[in-house]
Amino acid sequence: MKPSIPKGTRDFSPELMVKRNFIFETIKSVFKLYGYMPLETPAMENLSTLLGKYGDEGDKLLFKILNSGDFLSSANSEDMTSSSKLTNKISEKGLRYDLTVPFARYVVMNRNDIVFPFKRYQMQPVWRADRPQKGRYREFYQCDVDVIGTKSLLNETELLFMINDVFKLLGINVIIKINNRKILSGIASYIGFEDKLVDITVAIDKMEKVGFDNVVSELLGKGITQEAVDKLSPILTLSGSNTEKLDKLKMILKNSTEGLAGIEEVETILRYYSVASASSFSSLELDLTLARGLNYYTGAIIEVKAADVAIGSICGGGRYDNLTSIFGLPDVSGVGISFGAERIFDVMTELKLFPNDNNQTTRVLFLNLGEKEVAYCMPAVQKLRHDGVNVELYPDCAKFKKQMDYANKREIPFVVIAGAEEVAQSKVAIKNMINGEQTLIDIDKINL
RNA sequence: GUGGAUGUAGCUCAGUUGGUUAGAGUACCGGAUUGUGGUUCCGAGGGUCGAGGGUUCGAAUCCCUUCUUCCACCCCA
C-alpha cells in the first residue's frame, strides 16, 4: 500500500515547523503584551453548535463525524431517501470550521465564571471540506484574538496596534484598511436597497479583484436597479484622504442615523490611532469597498494586506454585536481579528524574511569516536546544554565521514572532535563548518 | 458543487505514427579517502509508467472509469 494523506492536508517537516513556530511565537508574544490569554477548544463540536452559523455554503463545507458503533441502527428506511435526513441520524459531531463560533459557545457556556471584558487568543487548526487550491487547504491554522463584553472603540484601536506590532516584528510591510458595517448599511438604505445589504457587500467586496464593471453587473444581476447603482458608484469611487472621504460621506448619508454612527466610529478610531501614532506605524486607509463576506460583523471591519506581495488579505476581522445571541446570550458585543498563518508564511517565504539563527536548531555536534571518547566528552556536552547551547552527541561510533556528513546536512555550524589524540592532551578540536577553520582548545574552555 | 489541465525513479523531467530489456539530471548508498563535511572522479541500487478496466499480436503511448495535484468559478484564510 502506498501511504498518503487526505486531500488538502499537509505534513509539516521539522524545517517547516521551525519557521511556522517563529510566526506563531511572534504573534503570541504580541497577544500577551496586550493582556490576552490563551484558550483552546475541542477539534470537534456538536453539529448543532456548528450548523446554520456560516450560511448554506458553510454548512456544506462542514466535515461531519460518523457516530461511533452501529451508527445505522438509529436510522430507518425513510432516512435513506435523502443524504441530509440520513446525516442527521448518523452524525452528531463535526470538525470546527473556525475559531469564532466555538469561542462564542465557550463564552455562553461559561458566562458566570468569565470576567468581562474577556480577552482571549486561540491558535488552532480548523477544517473545511472546500476544494483545495493554491494557498487553500482543508486543514489550516487560524490565529484569532478577540475581546468580548465591551463596546469601547479602544479595543478596535488596540487591535490595530497589535497588527502593527506583529508585522513589524515579522518584517512585513502592510497596508491596513478599515471600514464600518454601519456605513455600508447606511449606503444600502441611501440607494433604496436596505434589504439587499448582504448582496451589495458581497459584490462590492470584489471591487479590487474583478474591477468596477464586474461589480456593477453583479449588482444588476442581484436585482439592484440601474438608478441605485448610479447613486452607489460615486460613493465607491470616492477619493482623497480619510478625512476628505468621511466629510463627503457625511453629506451623502446625512439622513441615515446608522450611517452617521458608523462614520463617527471610524473617526473615533482614527483619532485614537493617530494619538499614539509613530512614524513606524502602518498607514490606515478607509476603504468603502471593504466588506468581508462574514455577515455577523456589525461595526468596524479590518483587513490587512502585504504591501510588497500580491496575495490577498493576511489578517482580518471586525466587530460583532450578536455572536453569542445565537446561543442565548444577547447584548454582548465583541471585536476580534484573525491572522492568516498560512498566507503570512507564504509572504515571508517570498520575501525571505525568516531569520537564519533563531536558536531552534542544533549549534554544536560532538563526534562519537568510541566509548572512552564519549565518556571524556559527556561532562562538556551536559555543561553546554545547561548553559543554553543546543548540543547533539552523535549516537553511534560511525565512520568519521558519516558523522561529518550528518553535521553538514543538518547545517550544524560547529563540530567538536575529541579522539585519542585530543583526549591525551585534555583538549578538543573545534571545527567551524562554515569556513572550515579548526582550533584546538582545553576541554573545559569550550565557548560557543 | 461547476468547468479545464495534470500524473513516468525520492525530486525535476525526456520517451518519435503504438514495437525488443522505459531513459537523463539530481538525490540516495558504496568506493577513491581506516581522523575531516560541503567540490571532484568511479560504481551500484532504485519503476505494477497514479489505480482499475477496455482496444490490440503488442500499450507509458489510444478509449472509458476513478483517484491525486494544479488552475478558473462559487466561497473563503
CSV table of N, CA and C (backbone and C1' of nucleotides) in Angstrom, one decimal, chain B residues 8-60:
chain,number,residue,atom,x,y,z
B,8,U,P,4.6,11.5,-12.3
B,8,U,O5',5.0,10.4,-13.4
B,8,U,C5',4.5,9.1,-13.2
B,8,U,C4',5.5,8.1,-13.9
B,8,U,C3',7.0,8.3,-13.5
B,8,U,O3',7.3,7.7,-12.3
B,8,U,C1',6.8,8.2,-15.8
B,9,A,P,8.2,8.4,-11.3
B,9,A,O5',9.5,7.5,-11.1
B,9,A,C5',9.4,6.3,-10.4
B,9,A,C4',10.7,6.1,-9.6
B,9,A,C3',11.1,7.2,-8.8
B,9,A,O3',11.7,6.8,-7.6
B,9,A,C1',12.8,6.7,-10.2
B,10,G,P,10.8,6.4,-6.3
B,10,G,O5',10.8,7.8,-5.5
B,10,G,C5',10.1,8.0,-4.3
B,10,G,C4',10.7,9.2,-3.6
B,10,G,C3',10.6,10.4,-4.4
B,10,G,O3',9.4,11.1,-4.3
B,10,G,C1',12.8,10.1,-3.6
B,11,C,P,8.7,11.9,-5.5
B,11,C,O5',9.7,13.1,-5.8
B,11,C,C5',9.8,14.2,-5.0
B,11,C,C4',10.7,15.2,-5.5
B,11,C,C3',10.5,15.7,-6.9
B,11,C,O3',9.5,16.7,-7.0
B,11,C,C1',12.8,15.1,-6.7
B,12,U,P,8.6,16.9,-8.3
B,12,U,O5',9.7,17.4,-9.4
B,12,U,C5',10.3,18.7,-9.3
B,12,U,C4',11.2,19.0,-10.5
B,12,U,C3',10.5,18.7,-11.8
B,12,U,O3',9.7,19.7,-12.3
B,12,U,C1',12.7,17.8,-11.7
B,13,C,P,8.5,19.4,-13.3
B,13,C,O5',9.1,18.3,-14.2
B,13,C,C5',8.9,18.2,-15.6
B,13,C,C4',10.1,17.7,-16.3
B,13,C,C3',9.8,16.8,-17.5
B,13,C,O3',9.4,17.6,-18.6
B,13,C,C1',11.6,15.9,-16.3
B,14,A,P,8.6,16.9,-19.9
B,14,A,O5',9.9,16.4,-20.6
B,14,A,C5',9.8,15.1,-21.3
B,14,A,C4',11.1,14.9,-22.0
B,14,A,C3',11.0,13.8,-23.1
B,14,A,O3',10.6,14.4,-24.3
B,14,A,C1',12.7,13.1,-21.6
B,15,G,P,9.2,14.1,-25.0
B,15,G,O5',9.3,12.5,-25.2
B,15,G,C5',10.4,12.0,-26.0
B,15,G,C4',10.5,10.5,-25.8
B,15,G,C3',9.2,9.7,-26.0
B,15,G,O3',8.8,9.5,-27.3
B,15,G,C1',10.3,9.0,-24.0
B,16,U,P,7.3,9.1,-27.7
B,16,U,O5',7.2,9.4,-29.2
B,16,U,C5',7.2,10.8,-29.7
B,16,U,C4',7.6,10.8,-31.1
B,16,U,C3',6.9,9.7,-32.0
B,16,U,O3',6.7,10.2,-33.3
B,16,U,C1',9.3,9.5,-32.1
B,17,U,P,5.4,10.8,-33.7
B,17,U,O5',4.3,9.6,-33.7
B,17,U,C5',2.9,9.9,-33.9
B,17,U,C4',2.3,8.8,-34.7
B,17,U,C3',2.2,7.5,-34.0
B,17,U,O3',1.1,7.4,-33.2
B,17,U,C1',3.0,7.2,-36.3
B,18,G,P,0.6,6.0,-32.5
B,18,G,O5',1.9,5.4,-32.1
B,18,G,C5',2.3,5.5,-30.7
B,18,G,C4',2.6,4.1,-30.2
B,18,G,C3',3.5,3.3,-31.1
B,18,G,O3',4.4,2.5,-30.4
B,18,G,C1',1.6,2.0,-30.6
B,19,G,P,6.0,2.8,-30.5
B,19,G,O5',6.6,1.3,-30.4
B,19,G,C5',6.5,0.5,-29.2
B,19,G,C4',7.2,-0.8,-29.5
B,19,G,C3',8.5,-0.7,-30.2
B,19,G,O3',9.4,-1.7,-29.8
B,19,G,C1',7.0,-2.0,-31.4
B,20,U,P,10.5,-1.4,-28.6
B,20,U,O5',11.0,-2.8,-28.1
B,20,U,C5',10.0,-3.8,-27.6
B,20,U,C4',10.7,-5.1,-27.4
B,20,U,C3',11.7,-5.1,-26.3
B,20,U,O3',11.7,-6.4,-25.7
B,20,U,C1',12.8,-5.6,-28.3
B,21,U,P,11.1,-6.7,-24.4
B,21,U,O5',12.2,-6.0,-23.3
B,21,U,C5',11.9,-6.2,-21.9
B,21,U,C4',13.0,-5.5,-21.1
B,21,U,C3',13.2,-4.0,-21.5
B,21,U,O3',13.4,-3.2,-20.4
B,21,U,C1',15.2,-5.1,-21.6
B,22,A,P,12.3,-2.3,-19.8
B,22,A,O5',12.8,-0.8,-20.1
B,22,A,C5',12.9,-0.3,-21.4
B,22,A,C4',12.7,1.2,-21.4
B,22,A,C3',13.6,1.9,-20.4
B,22,A,O3',14.9,2.2,-21.0
B,22,A,C1',11.4,2.7,-20.2
B,23,G,P,16.2,1.6,-20.5
B,23,G,O5',17.3,2.8,-20.6
B,23,G,C5',17.4,3.7,-19.6
B,23,G,C4',17.4,5.1,-20.2
B,23,G,C3',18.0,6.1,-19.3
B,23,G,O3',19.5,6.1,-19.4
B,23,G,C1',16.0,6.9,-20.1
B,24,A,P,20.4,6.6,-18.2
B,24,A,O5',20.2,8.2,-18.1
B,24,A,C5',20.8,8.9,-19.2
B,24,A,C4',20.4,10.4,-19.1
B,24,A,C3',20.8,11.0,-17.8
B,24,A,O3',22.2,11.4,-17.8
B,24,A,C1',18.6,11.6,-18.3
B,25,G,P,23.1,11.4,-16.4
B,25,G,O5',22.5,12.7,-15.7
B,25,G,C5',22.8,14.0,-16.2
B,25,G,C4',22.0,15.0,-15.5
B,25,G,C3',22.2,15.1,-13.9
B,25,G,O3',23.3,15.8,-13.5
B,25,G,C1',19.9,15.1,-14.5
B,26,U,P,24.1,15.3,-12.3
B,26,U,O5',23.1,15.5,-11.1
B,26,U,C5',22.8,16.8,-10.6
B,26,U,C4',21.6,16.8,-9.7
B,26,U,C3',21.7,16.0,-8.4
B,26,U,O3',22.4,16.7,-7.4
B,26,U,C1',19.7,15.4,-9.4
B,27,A,P,23.3,15.9,-6.3
B,27,A,O5',22.2,15.1,-5.4
B,27,A,C5',21.4,15.8,-4.5
B,27,A,C4',20.4,14.9,-3.9
B,27,A,C3',20.9,13.7,-3.2
B,27,A,O3',21.2,14.0,-1.8
B,27,A,C1',19.2,13.0,-4.7
B,28,C,P,22.4,13.2,-1.1
B,28,C,O5',21.9,11.7,-1.0
B,28,C,C5',20.7,11.4,-0.2
B,28,C,C4',20.4,10.0,-0.3
B,28,C,C3',21.5,9.0,-0.1
B,28,C,O3',21.6,8.7,1.3
B,28,C,C1',20.4,8.4,-2.1
B,29,C,P,23.1,8.6,1.9
B,29,C,O5',23.6,7.1,1.5
B,29,C,C5',22.9,6.0,1.9
B,29,C,C4',23.4,4.7,1.2
B,29,C,C3',24.9,4.6,1.1
B,29,C,O3',25.5,4.1,2.3
B,29,C,C1',24.0,4.2,-1.0
B,30,G,P,26.9,4.5,2.8
B,30,G,O5',27.8,3.7,1.7
B,30,G,C5',27.9,2.3,1.8
B,30,G,C4',28.8,1.7,0.6
B,30,G,C3',30.2,2.3,0.5
B,30,G,O3',31.1,1.7,1.4
B,30,G,C1',29.1,2.3,-1.6
B,31,G,P,32.3,2.5,1.9
B,31,G,O5',33.2,2.7,0.6
B,31,G,C5',34.0,1.6,0.1
B,31,G,C4',34.6,1.9,-1.2
B,31,G,C3',35.7,2.9,-1.2
B,31,G,O3',36.9,2.5,-0.7
B,31,G,C1',34.2,3.3,-3.1
B,32,A,P,38.0,3.4,-0.1
B,32,A,O5',38.5,4.3,-1.3
B,32,A,C5',39.2,3.7,-2.4
B,32,A,C4',39.6,4.7,-3.4
B,32,A,C3',40.3,6.0,-2.9
B,32,A,O3',41.7,5.7,-2.8
B,32,A,C1',38.6,6.6,-4.4
B,33,U,P,42.6,6.5,-1.8
B,33,U,O5',41.9,6.4,-0.4
B,33,U,C5',42.6,6.7,0.8
B,33,U,C4',41.7,7.5,1.8
B,33,U,C3',40.3,6.7,2.1
B,33,U,O3',40.1,6.8,3.5
B,33,U,C1',40.0,9.0,1.3
B,34,U,P,40.6,5.5,4.3
B,34,U,O5',40.8,6.0,5.8
B,34,U,C5',39.8,6.4,6.6
B,34,U,C4',39.7,5.5,7.8
B,34,U,C3',40.8,5.8,8.8
B,34,U,O3',40.2,5.6,10.1
B,34,U,C1',40.8,3.5,8.2
B,35,G,P,40.4,6.7,11.2
B,35,G,O5',40.5,8.1,10.6
B,35,G,C5',39.4,8.8,10.0
B,35,G,C4',39.6,10.3,10.1
B,35,G,C3',41.0,10.7,9.6
B,35,G,O3',40.8,11.9,8.9
B,35,G,C1',40.8,11.4,11.8
B,36,U,P,40.7,11.9,7.3
B,36,U,O5',39.4,12.8,7.0
B,36,U,C5',38.1,12.4,7.3
B,36,U,C4',37.2,13.6,7.3
B,36,U,C3',37.6,14.7,6.3
B,36,U,O3',36.5,15.2,5.7
B,36,U,C1',37.7,15.6,8.5
B,37,G,P,35.9,14.7,4.3
B,37,G,O5',34.5,15.3,4.3
B,37,G,C5',33.4,14.5,4.7
B,37,G,C4',32.2,15.4,4.8
B,37,G,C3',32.0,16.3,3.6
B,37,G,O3',31.3,15.7,2.5
B,37,G,C1',31.7,17.6,5.5
B,38,G,P,31.6,16.0,1.0
B,38,G,O5',31.0,17.4,0.8
B,38,G,C5',29.6,17.6,0.7
B,38,G,C4',29.3,19.1,0.7
B,38,G,C3',29.9,19.8,-0.5
B,38,G,O3',28.9,20.0,-1.5
B,38,G,C1',30.4,21.0,1.5
B,39,U,P,29.0,19.2,-2.9
B,39,U,O5',30.4,19.7,-3.6
B,39,U,C5',30.3,20.9,-4.4
B,39,U,C4',31.6,21.1,-5.1
B,39,U,C3',32.0,19.9,-6.0
B,39,U,O3',31.4,20.0,-7.3
B,39,U,C1',33.9,20.5,-4.7
B,40,U,P,30.9,18.7,-8.0
B,40,U,O5',32.3,17.9,-8.3
B,40,U,C5',33.2,18.5,-9.2
B,40,U,C4',34.4,17.6,-9.4
B,40,U,C3',34.1,16.2,-9.8
B,40,U,O3',34.0,16.1,-11.2
B,40,U,C1',35.6,16.2,-8.0
B,41,C,P,33.0,15.0,-11.8
B,41,C,O5',33.8,13.7,-11.7
B,41,C,C5',35.0,13.5,-12.4
B,41,C,C4',35.7,12.3,-12.0
B,41,C,C3',34.8,11.0,-12.1
B,41,C,O3',34.8,10.5,-13.4
B,41,C,C1',36.0,11.1,-10.0
B,42,C,P,33.5,9.7,-13.8
B,42,C,O5',33.6,8.3,-13.1
B,42,C,C5',34.7,7.4,-13.4
B,42,C,C4',34.7,6.2,-12.5
B,42,C,C3',33.4,5.4,-12.4
B,42,C,O3',33.2,4.6,-13.5
B,42,C,C1',34.2,5.8,-10.2
B,43,G,P,31.7,4.2,-14.0
B,43,G,O5',31.1,3.3,-12.8
B,43,G,C5',31.6,2.0,-12.6
B,43,G,C4',31.1,1.5,-11.3
B,43,G,C3',29.6,1.3,-11.2
B,43,G,O3',29.2,0.1,-11.9
B,43,G,C1',30.4,2.2,-9.2
B,44,A,P,27.7,0.0,-12.5
B,44,A,O5',26.8,-0.3,-11.2
B,44,A,C5',27.0,-1.5,-10.5
B,44,A,C4',26.3,-1.5,-9.1
B,44,A,C3',24.8,-1.3,-9.2
B,44,A,O3',24.1,-2.5,-9.5
B,44,A,C1',25.7,0.2,-7.6
B,45,G,P,22.7,-2.5,-10.3
B,45,G,O5',21.7,-2.1,-9.2
B,45,G,C5',21.5,-2.9,-8.0
B,45,G,C4',20.8,-2.1,-6.9
B,45,G,C3',19.4,-1.6,-7.3
B,45,G,O3',18.4,-2.6,-7.1
B,45,G,C1',20.6,0.1,-6.3
B,46,G,P,17.2,-2.8,-8.1
B,46,G,O5',16.3,-1.5,-7.9
B,46,G,C5',15.8,-1.3,-6.6
B,46,G,C4',15.3,0.1,-6.4
B,46,G,C3',14.3,0.6,-7.4
B,46,G,O3',13.0,0.3,-7.0
B,46,G,C1',16.1,2.2,-7.3
B,47,G,P,12.1,-0.6,-8.0
B,47,G,O5',10.8,0.4,-7.9
B,47,G,C5',10.8,1.7,-8.3
B,47,G,C4',9.7,2.0,-9.3
B,47,G,C3',8.9,0.8,-9.8
B,47,G,O3',7.5,1.0,-9.7
B,47,G,C1',9.8,1.9,-11.7
B,48,U,P,6.6,0.0,-8.9
B,48,U,O5',5.7,-0.6,-10.0
B,48,U,C5',6.2,-1.5,-11.0
B,48,U,C4',5.1,-1.7,-12.0
B,48,U,C3',4.0,-0.6,-12.1
B,48,U,O3',3.5,-0.7,-13.4
B,48,U,C1',3.0,-2.6,-11.5
B,49,C,P,4.0,0.1,-14.6
B,49,C,O5',4.3,1.6,-13.9
B,49,C,C5',3.2,2.5,-13.8
B,49,C,C4',3.7,3.8,-14.2
B,49,C,C3',2.7,4.6,-15.1
B,49,C,O3',2.7,6.0,-14.8
B,49,C,C1',4.7,4.4,-16.3
B,50,G,P,1.4,6.8,-14.9
B,50,G,O5',0.8,6.7,-13.4
B,50,G,C5',1.6,6.6,-12.3
B,50,G,C4',0.8,6.4,-11.1
B,50,G,C3',-0.2,5.2,-11.2
B,50,G,O3',0.4,4.0,-10.9
B,50,G,C1',-1.3,7.2,-10.3
B,51,A,P,-0.1,2.7,-11.6
B,51,A,O5',-1.6,2.4,-11.0
B,51,A,C5',-1.7,2.0,-9.6
B,51,A,C4',-3.2,1.9,-9.3
B,51,A,C3',-3.9,0.9,-10.2
B,51,A,O3',-3.8,-0.4,-9.8
B,51,A,C1',-5.1,3.0,-10.0
B,52,G,P,-3.8,-1.5,-11.0
B,52,G,O5',-5.3,-1.6,-11.4
B,52,G,C5',-6.3,-2.0,-10.5
B,52,G,C4',-7.7,-1.8,-11.1
B,52,G,C3',-7.9,-2.4,-12.5
B,52,G,O3',-8.2,-3.8,-12.5
B,52,G,C1',-8.8,-0.2,-12.4
B,53,G,P,-7.7,-4.7,-13.7
B,53,G,O5',-8.7,-4.2,-14.9
B,53,G,C5',-10.1,-4.8,-14.9
B,53,G,C4',-10.9,-4.0,-15.9
B,53,G,C3',-10.7,-4.1,-17.4
B,53,G,O3',-11.2,-5.4,-17.9
B,53,G,C1',-10.9,-1.8,-16.9
B,54,G,P,-10.4,-6.1,-19.1
B,54,G,O5',-10.7,-5.1,-20.3
B,54,G,C5',-12.0,-5.0,-20.8
B,54,G,C4',-12.1,-3.9,-21.8
B,54,G,C3',-11.4,-4.2,-23.2
B,54,G,O3',-12.1,-5.1,-24.0
B,54,G,C1',-11.0,-1.9,-22.4
B,55,U,P,-11.2,-6.0,-25.0
B,55,U,O5',-10.7,-4.9,-26.1
B,55,U,C5',-11.6,-4.3,-27.0
B,55,U,C4',-10.8,-3.3,-27.9
B,55,U,C3',-9.7,-4.0,-28.7
B,55,U,O3',-10.2,-4.7,-29.8
B,55,U,C1',-8.9,-1.9,-27.8
B,56,U,P,-9.6,-6.2,-30.1
B,56,U,O5',-8.1,-6.0,-30.4
B,56,U,C5',-7.7,-5.2,-31.6
B,56,U,C4',-6.2,-5.0,-31.6
B,56,U,C3',-5.4,-6.3,-31.4
B,56,U,O3',-5.2,-7.0,-32.6
B,56,U,C1',-4.5,-4.6,-30.0
B,57,C,P,-5.4,-8.6,-32.6
B,57,C,O5',-4.0,-9.1,-31.9
B,57,C,C5',-3.8,-10.4,-31.5
B,57,C,C4',-2.3,-10.6,-31.1
B,57,C,C3',-1.7,-9.6,-30.2
B,57,C,O3',-2.0,-9.9,-28.8
B,57,C,C1',-0.3,-9.8,-32.0
B,58,G,P,-2.5,-8.7,-27.8
B,58,G,O5',-1.2,-7.8,-27.7
B,58,G,C5',-0.1,-8.3,-27.0
B,58,G,C4',1.1,-7.3,-27.2
B,58,G,C3',0.9,-5.9,-26.8
B,58,G,O3',1.0,-5.8,-25.4
B,58,G,C1',1.9,-5.9,-28.9
B,59,A,P,0.1,-4.7,-24.6
B,59,A,O5',0.6,-3.3,-25.1
B,59,A,C5',1.9,-2.8,-25.0
B,59,A,C4',1.9,-1.4,-24.5
B,59,A,C3',1.3,-1.2,-23.1
B,59,A,O3',2.0,-0.1,-22.5
B,59,A,C1',0.0,0.0,-24.6
B,60,A,P,3.3,-0.3,-21.5
B,60,A,O5',3.5,1.1,-20.8
B,60,A,C5',2.5,1.6,-19.9
B,60,A,C4',2.5,3.1,-19.9
B,60,A,C3',1.8,3.8,-21.1
B,60,A,O3',0.4,3.9,-20.9
B,60,A,C1',3.9,4.7,-20.8
